[in-house]
């Protein structure tokens, strides 16, 4: 396993591959019923492979992820071998006392007196305002001083301008966590956001390098593009290497559901160094990304100029999910997939339907997208 460092935390080595504890194996597809035997086997295999960064959250697996991780770490005496990361559900904070209540509950679930990396979960413009109004930063600083957390940062789901606002809104951020893969280089924070954070000595954790597993199951058109490399390489490896290519990235999270997936990904993270891909490899990845983009029904760049919507529609994210559902040929119940995607961010499940056709967004779109029409189209497709 190769290791990297956060600029502001040079004393800690972070495994290039981090284990995301959001997609553990489950019983009968029920996210609240973790298949603990299989999940524990994969967890221990990760430690064996040199993975030391384990990422959970209050809400993962219907609040079962943190207790699972805490039990495994305690049972096998791994506390000194792993770095535990988890996230505070900002949307559940209604008053100042909630910060303390949630952190203490998470410490108990994880069976530890210290969380190594603590993140404000899924920040967007509204949640950042909650953090500012209800003393979130002061709480984090206090918890770090008294030793209950080691380091703190935030995970992010909003537009690039909001990302910059949050980064610039506080000088003490030590790291951030953003969605990044070869499709989403301009989505939310994207490439520019990673560089923006790095210029301020804020390290980056990458989530969704495989886009929820979609980039591990590529269509024939993408397979034929990658075949031009001339050497056999699994689709997941292409995606992981792309994310690990950036010097600014400290660790890349993958929600591995089996020991096999874990060991395959660990092998990649044991050889993929920053700035090591050839021009040919990068060109093939760009062609693969173009293959997907050409199949996306809405030319939305997720710039966020259409926001905020007075009726609460999260326009860029709706279009991103619509594009993904079409381009990746989502075969499962799209309605359930759509609602699950929003629920994972603590947001309402049916954003499309809130559109009142007021038209406020239309003149703001630099791509001249017929937003009202496309939202209705997205709603019909995603809720089918």
Short mmCIF file of C-alpha atoms in Angstrom, two decimals:
data_model
loop_
_atom_site.label_atom_id
_atom_site.label_comp_id
_atom_site.label_asym_id
_atom_site.label_seq_id
_atom_site.Cartn_x
_atom_site.Cartn_y
_atom_site.Cartn_z
CA UNK A 1 0.00 0.00 0.00
CA UNK A 2 1.20 3.48 -0.85
CA UNK A 3 0.62 6.30 1.61
CA UNK A 4 0.05 10.03 1.30
CA UNK A 5 -0.25 13.01 3.62
CA UNK A 6 -2.50 15.98 4.18
CA UNK A 7 -0.58 19.29 3.89
CA UNK A 8 -1.72 20.45 7.33
CA UNK A 9 -1.26 17.01 8.96
CA UNK A 10 2.22 15.94 7.79
CA UNK A 11 2.77 13.65 10.76
CA UNK A 12 0.10 11.17 9.59
CA UNK A 13 0.45 8.73 6.71
CA UNK A 14 -2.90 8.02 5.02
CA UNK A 15 -3.42 4.93 2.87
CA UNK A 16 -4.01 5.88 -0.77
CA UNK A 17 -7.09 3.65 -0.65
CA UNK A 18 -9.66 4.40 2.03
CA UNK A 19 -12.52 2.08 2.95
CA UNK A 20 -15.92 3.73 2.59
CA UNK A 21 -18.33 2.04 4.99
CA UNK A 22 -21.47 3.12 3.13
CA UNK A 23 -21.89 0.11 0.85
CA UNK A 24 -21.13 -2.85 3.07
CA UNK A 25 -22.60 -6.24 2.11
CA UNK A 26 -26.15 -6.57 3.40
CA UNK A 27 -28.77 -9.23 4.06
CA UNK A 28 -31.49 -9.46 1.39
CA UNK A 29 -30.62 -6.01 0.08
CA UNK A 30 -31.78 -4.33 3.30
CA UNK A 31 -29.29 -1.51 4.08
CA UNK A 32 -30.12 -1.70 7.78
CA UNK A 33 -29.06 -5.38 7.95
CA UNK A 34 -25.32 -5.52 7.42
CA UNK A 35 -23.99 -8.98 6.60
CA UNK A 36 -21.54 -8.71 9.44
CA UNK A 37 -19.59 -11.87 8.65
CA UNK A 38 -18.82 -10.80 5.08
CA UNK A 39 -18.31 -7.17 6.05
CA UNK A 40 -15.92 -8.09 8.85
CA UNK A 41 -13.91 -10.33 6.52
CA UNK A 42 -13.53 -7.43 4.07
CA UNK A 43 -12.68 -4.99 6.88
CA UNK A 44 -9.91 -7.25 8.18
CA UNK A 45 -8.64 -7.86 4.65
CA UNK A 46 -8.35 -4.09 4.26
CA UNK A 47 -6.21 -3.84 7.37
CA UNK A 48 -4.13 -6.74 6.09
CA UNK A 49 -3.59 -4.88 2.79
CA UNK A 50 -2.40 -1.77 4.62
CA UNK A 51 -5.58 0.31 4.44
CA UNK A 52 -5.72 2.54 7.51
CA UNK A 53 -8.45 5.09 6.66
CA UNK A 54 -12.02 3.94 7.39
CA UNK A 55 -14.84 6.33 6.53
CA UNK A 56 -18.30 6.10 8.09
CA UNK A 57 -21.16 8.50 8.86
CA UNK A 58 -24.01 8.84 11.32
CA UNK A 59 -26.61 7.89 8.71
CA UNK A 60 -24.86 5.12 6.76
CA UNK A 61 -26.71 1.79 6.68
CA UNK A 62 -29.62 3.31 8.59
CA UNK A 63 -27.24 4.25 11.42
CA UNK A 64 -25.70 0.77 11.62
CA UNK A 65 -22.33 1.55 9.97
CA UNK A 66 -20.68 3.26 12.94
CA UNK A 67 -21.65 0.55 15.46
CA UNK A 68 -20.37 -2.13 13.05
CA UNK A 69 -17.01 -0.40 12.64
CA UNK A 70 -16.66 0.20 16.37
CA UNK A 71 -17.38 -3.43 17.19
CA UNK A 72 -14.88 -4.82 14.66
CA UNK A 73 -12.12 -2.46 15.74
CA UNK A 74 -12.66 -3.27 19.43
CA UNK A 75 -13.01 -7.02 18.91
CA UNK A 76 -9.73 -7.29 17.02
CA UNK A 77 -7.74 -4.69 18.93
CA UNK A 78 -7.26 -2.49 15.87
CA UNK A 79 -7.65 0.98 17.37
CA UNK A 80 -3.95 1.82 17.03
CA UNK A 81 -3.84 0.51 13.46
CA UNK A 82 -6.75 2.42 11.94
CA UNK A 83 -7.82 6.01 11.45
CA UNK A 84 -11.54 6.35 12.10
CA UNK A 85 -13.42 8.99 10.13
CA UNK A 86 -17.09 9.81 10.48
CA UNK A 87 -19.46 12.67 9.75
CA UNK A 88 -21.84 14.90 11.64
CA UNK A 89 -25.33 15.06 10.04
CA UNK A 90 -25.67 18.85 9.95
CA UNK A 91 -29.31 18.60 8.84
CA UNK A 92 -30.15 17.10 12.25
CA UNK A 93 -28.67 20.07 14.11
CA UNK A 94 -31.54 22.31 15.21
CA UNK A 95 -29.90 23.95 18.22
CA UNK A 96 -26.37 24.38 19.56
CA UNK A 97 -26.66 21.49 22.00
CA UNK A 98 -27.15 19.07 19.11
CA UNK A 99 -23.48 19.25 18.08
CA UNK A 100 -22.38 17.82 21.42
CA UNK A 101 -25.19 15.28 21.56
CA UNK A 102 -24.41 13.88 18.12
CA UNK A 103 -20.64 13.70 18.64
CA UNK A 104 -21.00 11.94 21.99
CA UNK A 105 -23.44 9.47 20.44
CA UNK A 106 -20.98 8.76 17.63
CA UNK A 107 -18.10 8.24 20.06
CA UNK A 108 -20.23 5.67 21.89
CA UNK A 109 -21.20 3.91 18.66
CA UNK A 110 -17.57 3.72 17.56
CA UNK A 111 -16.48 2.55 21.03
CA UNK A 112 -13.70 5.10 21.21
CA UNK A 113 -12.86 8.30 23.04
CA UNK A 114 -11.45 9.95 19.92
CA UNK A 115 -12.53 10.23 16.29
CA UNK A 116 -9.45 10.78 14.16
CA UNK A 117 -11.16 12.62 11.29
CA UNK A 118 -14.50 14.34 11.83
CA UNK A 119 -16.41 15.87 8.94
CA UNK A 120 -19.43 18.10 8.63
CA UNK A 121 -21.52 15.91 6.34
CA UNK A 122 -22.65 16.94 2.87
CA UNK A 123 -22.30 20.70 3.22
CA UNK A 124 -24.23 22.90 0.83
CA UNK A 125 -25.18 26.57 1.04
CA UNK A 126 -28.03 25.98 3.47
CA UNK A 127 -26.09 23.70 5.78
CA UNK A 128 -23.12 26.05 5.79
CA UNK A 129 -25.48 28.74 7.04
CA UNK A 130 -26.59 26.36 9.81
CA UNK A 131 -22.96 25.79 10.77
CA UNK A 132 -22.34 29.52 10.98
CA UNK A 133 -25.52 30.39 12.85
CA UNK A 134 -25.39 27.58 15.40
CA UNK A 135 -21.70 27.69 16.30
CA UNK A 136 -20.50 24.66 14.36
CA UNK A 137 -16.94 25.88 13.95
CA UNK A 138 -16.63 26.78 17.62
CA UNK A 139 -17.89 23.31 18.50
CA UNK A 140 -15.30 21.65 16.25
CA UNK A 141 -12.48 23.71 17.71
CA UNK A 142 -13.57 22.85 21.24
CA UNK A 143 -13.89 19.13 20.46
CA UNK A 144 -10.40 19.15 18.96
CA UNK A 145 -8.96 20.94 21.99
CA UNK A 146 -10.46 18.45 24.42
CA UNK A 147 -9.27 15.50 22.33
CA UNK A 148 -12.58 14.02 21.21
CA UNK A 149 -11.66 14.63 17.59
CA UNK A 150 -8.21 14.68 16.05
CA UNK A 151 -8.76 16.67 12.86
CA UNK A 152 -11.78 18.15 11.13
CA UNK A 153 -13.04 19.09 7.69
CA UNK A 154 -16.17 18.73 5.58
CA UNK A 155 -17.74 16.70 2.80
CA UNK A 156 -19.43 18.62 0.04
CA UNK A 157 -22.44 18.47 -2.32
CA UNK A 158 -23.22 21.77 -4.01
CA UNK A 159 -21.84 24.06 -6.72
CA UNK A 160 -18.25 25.23 -7.16
CA UNK A 161 -19.00 28.81 -6.01
CA UNK A 162 -20.46 27.46 -2.76
CA UNK A 163 -17.41 25.22 -2.31
CA UNK A 164 -15.13 28.24 -2.60
CA UNK A 165 -17.32 30.16 -0.16
CA UNK A 166 -17.00 27.39 2.44
CA UNK A 167 -13.25 26.98 1.89
CA UNK A 168 -12.73 30.72 2.28
CA UNK A 169 -15.17 30.97 5.17
CA UNK A 170 -12.79 29.41 7.68
CA UNK A 171 -8.99 29.27 7.80
CA UNK A 172 -8.79 26.13 9.92
CA UNK A 173 -10.10 23.48 7.52
CA UNK A 174 -7.64 20.59 7.41
CA UNK A 175 -9.24 18.56 4.63
CA UNK A 176 -12.32 18.30 2.43
CA UNK A 177 -14.13 15.39 0.81
CA UNK A 178 -15.50 15.77 -2.70
CA UNK A 179 -17.02 13.65 -5.46
CA UNK A 180 -14.48 13.14 -8.25
CA UNK A 181 -14.10 10.70 -11.11
CA UNK A 182 -13.36 10.87 -14.80
CA UNK A 183 -16.98 11.76 -15.59
CA UNK A 184 -17.41 14.34 -12.83
CA UNK A 185 -14.37 16.56 -13.33
CA UNK A 186 -16.63 19.63 -13.56
CA UNK A 187 -19.37 18.42 -11.19
CA UNK A 188 -19.80 20.17 -7.83
CA UNK A 189 -16.27 21.02 -6.59
CA UNK A 190 -14.60 19.08 -9.41
CA UNK A 191 -11.04 19.56 -10.64
CA UNK A 192 -11.09 23.30 -10.04
CA UNK A 193 -12.30 22.87 -6.48
CA UNK A 194 -9.56 20.35 -5.67
CA UNK A 195 -6.94 22.79 -6.96
CA UNK A 196 -8.58 25.67 -5.09
CA UNK A 197 -8.43 23.76 -1.81
CA UNK A 198 -4.83 22.68 -2.41
CA UNK A 199 -3.76 26.30 -2.93
CA UNK A 200 -4.95 26.87 0.64
CA UNK A 201 -3.17 23.79 2.00
CA UNK A 202 -6.42 21.84 2.34
CA UNK A 203 -6.02 18.19 1.42
CA UNK A 204 -8.67 16.31 -0.54
CA UNK A 205 -10.40 13.00 0.08
CA UNK A 206 -12.08 11.66 -3.05
CA UNK A 207 -15.46 9.94 -2.82
CA UNK A 208 -17.34 8.22 -5.63
CA UNK A 209 -14.24 7.44 -7.75
CA UNK A 210 -16.29 4.65 -9.36
CA UNK A 211 -19.52 6.68 -9.39
CA UNK A 212 -21.33 4.29 -7.10
CA UNK A 213 -19.86 1.30 -8.93
CA UNK A 214 -21.06 2.40 -12.38
CA UNK A 215 -17.52 2.90 -13.68
CA UNK A 216 -16.70 -0.69 -12.77
CA UNK A 217 -19.47 -1.96 -15.07
CA UNK A 218 -18.85 -0.17 -18.34
CA UNK A 219 -20.70 -0.67 -21.65
CA UNK A 220 -19.10 -2.28 -24.69
CA UNK A 221 -18.26 1.10 -26.22
CA UNK A 222 -16.08 2.01 -23.26
CA UNK A 223 -14.56 -1.46 -23.11
CA UNK A 224 -13.43 -1.09 -26.72
CA UNK A 225 -11.81 2.27 -25.94
CA UNK A 226 -9.85 0.88 -22.99
CA UNK A 227 -8.85 -2.17 -25.04
CA UNK A 228 -6.71 0.14 -27.18
CA UNK A 229 -4.30 0.35 -24.25
CA UNK A 230 -3.04 -3.07 -25.29
CA UNK A 231 -2.80 -4.51 -21.79
CA UNK A 232 -5.66 -6.05 -19.80
CA UNK A 233 -6.94 -3.71 -17.12
CA UNK A 234 -10.28 -3.83 -15.32
CA UNK A 235 -12.61 -0.86 -15.67
CA UNK A 236 -12.42 -0.15 -11.93
CA UNK A 237 -8.65 0.17 -12.16
CA UNK A 238 -8.93 2.85 -14.83
CA UNK A 239 -11.24 4.87 -12.60
CA UNK A 240 -9.14 4.46 -9.46
CA UNK A 241 -5.92 5.36 -11.24
CA UNK A 242 -7.54 8.50 -12.60
CA UNK A 243 -8.48 9.69 -9.10
CA UNK A 244 -5.10 8.71 -7.64
CA UNK A 245 -3.29 10.58 -10.42
CA UNK A 246 -3.77 13.92 -8.67
CA UNK A 247 -1.05 15.03 -6.29
CA UNK A 248 -3.60 16.93 -4.18
CA UNK A 249 -5.57 13.78 -3.34
CA UNK A 250 -4.62 12.16 -0.03
CA UNK A 251 -6.91 9.14 -0.21
CA UNK A 252 -9.56 7.71 -2.52
CA UNK A 253 -12.58 6.10 -0.87
CA UNK A 254 -14.20 3.00 -2.27
CA UNK A 255 -17.26 1.28 -0.83
CA UNK A 256 -16.06 -2.27 -1.31
CA UNK A 257 -18.70 -4.92 -0.77
CA UNK A 258 -16.46 -7.98 -0.75
CA UNK A 259 -12.96 -9.15 0.08
CA UNK A 260 -12.29 -9.69 -3.62
CA UNK A 261 -13.12 -6.08 -4.50
CA UNK A 262 -11.02 -4.91 -1.59
CA UNK A 263 -7.93 -6.82 -2.64
CA UNK A 264 -8.29 -5.78 -6.30
CA UNK A 265 -8.54 -2.12 -5.37
CA UNK A 266 -5.70 -2.41 -2.86
CA UNK A 267 -3.46 -3.76 -5.61
CA UNK A 268 -4.15 -0.62 -7.66
CA UNK A 269 -3.50 1.68 -4.70
CA UNK A 270 -0.20 -0.11 -4.10
CA UNK A 271 1.17 0.99 -7.47
CA UNK A 272 -0.69 4.14 -8.59
CA UNK A 273 1.45 7.20 -7.87
CA UNK A 274 0.55 10.83 -8.60
CA UNK A 275 1.36 12.10 -12.09
CA UNK A 276 2.27 8.61 -13.32
CA UNK A 277 -0.25 8.06 -16.12
CA UNK A 278 0.95 8.33 -19.71
CA UNK A 279 -0.54 10.69 -22.27
CA UNK A 280 -2.08 7.68 -24.00
CA UNK A 281 -3.80 6.53 -20.80
CA UNK A 282 -5.21 9.99 -20.11
CA UNK A 283 -6.42 10.32 -23.70
CA UNK A 284 -8.25 6.99 -23.45
CA UNK A 285 -9.93 8.09 -20.23
CA UNK A 286 -11.03 11.36 -21.82
CA UNK A 287 -12.51 9.43 -24.74
CA UNK A 288 -14.36 7.16 -22.31
CA UNK A 289 -15.73 10.22 -20.51
CA UNK A 290 -16.81 11.72 -23.84
CA UNK A 291 -18.60 8.46 -24.68
CA UNK A 292 -20.76 8.88 -21.58
CA UNK A 293 -21.31 12.62 -21.98
CA UNK A 294 -22.55 12.22 -25.54
CA UNK A 295 -25.34 10.02 -24.19
CA UNK A 296 -26.49 12.48 -21.52
CA UNK A 297 -29.84 14.11 -22.37
CA UNK A 298 -29.23 17.48 -20.67
CA UNK A 299 -26.13 19.61 -21.50
CA UNK A 300 -25.90 20.80 -17.88
CA UNK A 301 -22.42 21.70 -16.63
CA UNK A 302 -23.65 21.94 -13.00
CA UNK A 303 -22.36 25.52 -12.80
CA UNK A 304 -25.17 26.36 -10.37
CA UNK A 305 -26.05 29.74 -11.93
CA UNK A 306 -29.72 28.66 -11.92
CA UNK A 307 -29.68 28.37 -8.15
CA UNK A 308 -31.19 28.94 -5.70
CA UNK A 309 -34.61 27.83 -6.85
CA UNK A 310 -37.37 29.63 -4.89
CA UNK A 311 -39.29 26.36 -4.72
CA UNK A 312 -36.42 24.20 -3.48
CA UNK A 313 -35.60 22.28 -6.66
CA UNK A 314 -31.92 21.31 -6.64
CA UNK A 315 -31.70 21.75 -10.40
CA UNK A 316 -28.07 20.75 -11.11
CA UNK A 317 -28.33 17.57 -9.05
CA UNK A 318 -31.61 16.54 -10.65
CA UNK A 319 -30.04 16.91 -14.09
CA UNK A 320 -26.90 15.08 -12.94
CA UNK A 321 -28.98 12.12 -11.79
CA UNK A 322 -31.08 12.17 -14.96
CA UNK A 323 -27.94 12.20 -17.10
CA UNK A 324 -26.41 9.38 -15.06
CA UNK A 325 -29.55 7.24 -15.23
CA UNK A 326 -29.60 7.50 -19.04
CA UNK A 327 -25.86 7.32 -19.75
CA UNK A 328 -25.23 4.44 -17.36
CA UNK A 329 -28.41 2.66 -18.39
CA UNK A 330 -29.78 2.31 -14.85
CA UNK A 331 -31.94 -0.79 -14.99
CA UNK A 332 -33.13 -0.99 -11.40
CA UNK A 333 -36.22 0.80 -10.11
CA UNK A 334 -35.24 4.35 -11.08
CA UNK A 335 -37.68 5.87 -8.62
CA UNK A 336 -36.05 4.03 -5.72
CA UNK A 337 -32.58 4.88 -7.05
CA UNK A 338 -33.47 8.57 -7.31
CA UNK A 339 -34.97 8.73 -3.83
CA UNK A 340 -32.03 6.82 -2.36
CA UNK A 341 -29.57 9.25 -3.94
CA UNK A 342 -31.32 12.18 -2.30
CA UNK A 343 -31.86 10.41 1.02
CA UNK A 344 -28.12 9.75 1.19
CA UNK A 345 -27.59 13.50 1.32
CA UNK A 346 -30.36 14.08 3.83
CA UNK A 347 -32.45 15.92 1.25
CA UNK A 348 -36.02 15.62 0.05
CA UNK A 349 -36.74 12.64 -2.15
CA UNK A 350 -38.62 14.23 -5.04
CA UNK A 351 -37.03 17.53 -6.01
CA UNK A 352 -38.35 17.56 -9.60
CA UNK A 353 -41.97 17.71 -8.52
CA UNK A 354 -41.44 20.97 -6.62
CA UNK A 355 -40.97 22.92 -9.87
CA UNK A 356 -43.71 25.56 -10.18
CA UNK A 357 -42.67 26.62 -13.71
CA UNK A 358 -42.04 30.17 -12.49
CA UNK A 359 -39.22 30.59 -15.00
CA UNK A 360 -36.84 32.44 -12.67
CA UNK A 361 -34.02 30.04 -13.60
CA UNK A 362 -34.34 30.31 -17.39
CA UNK A 363 -32.43 33.55 -18.10
CA UNK A 364 -29.66 32.52 -15.70
CA UNK A 365 -28.57 29.38 -17.58
CA UNK A 366 -25.44 29.97 -19.71
CA UNK A 367 -26.26 26.81 -21.69
CA UNK A 368 -29.77 28.10 -22.54
CA UNK A 369 -31.27 24.83 -21.27
CA UNK A 370 -35.07 24.69 -21.34
CA UNK A 371 -34.98 23.97 -17.61
CA UNK A 372 -38.72 23.71 -16.94
CA UNK A 373 -39.20 21.32 -19.84
CA UNK A 374 -36.14 19.25 -18.92
CA UNK A 375 -37.16 19.02 -15.26
CA UNK A 376 -40.51 17.60 -16.30
CA UNK A 377 -38.70 15.17 -18.58
CA UNK A 378 -36.35 14.18 -15.76
CA UNK A 379 -39.25 13.72 -13.37
CA UNK A 380 -41.08 11.44 -15.79
CA UNK A 381 -37.96 9.36 -16.37
CA UNK A 382 -36.64 9.15 -12.81
CA UNK A 383 -39.99 8.51 -11.17
CA UNK A 384 -41.03 5.86 -13.70
#
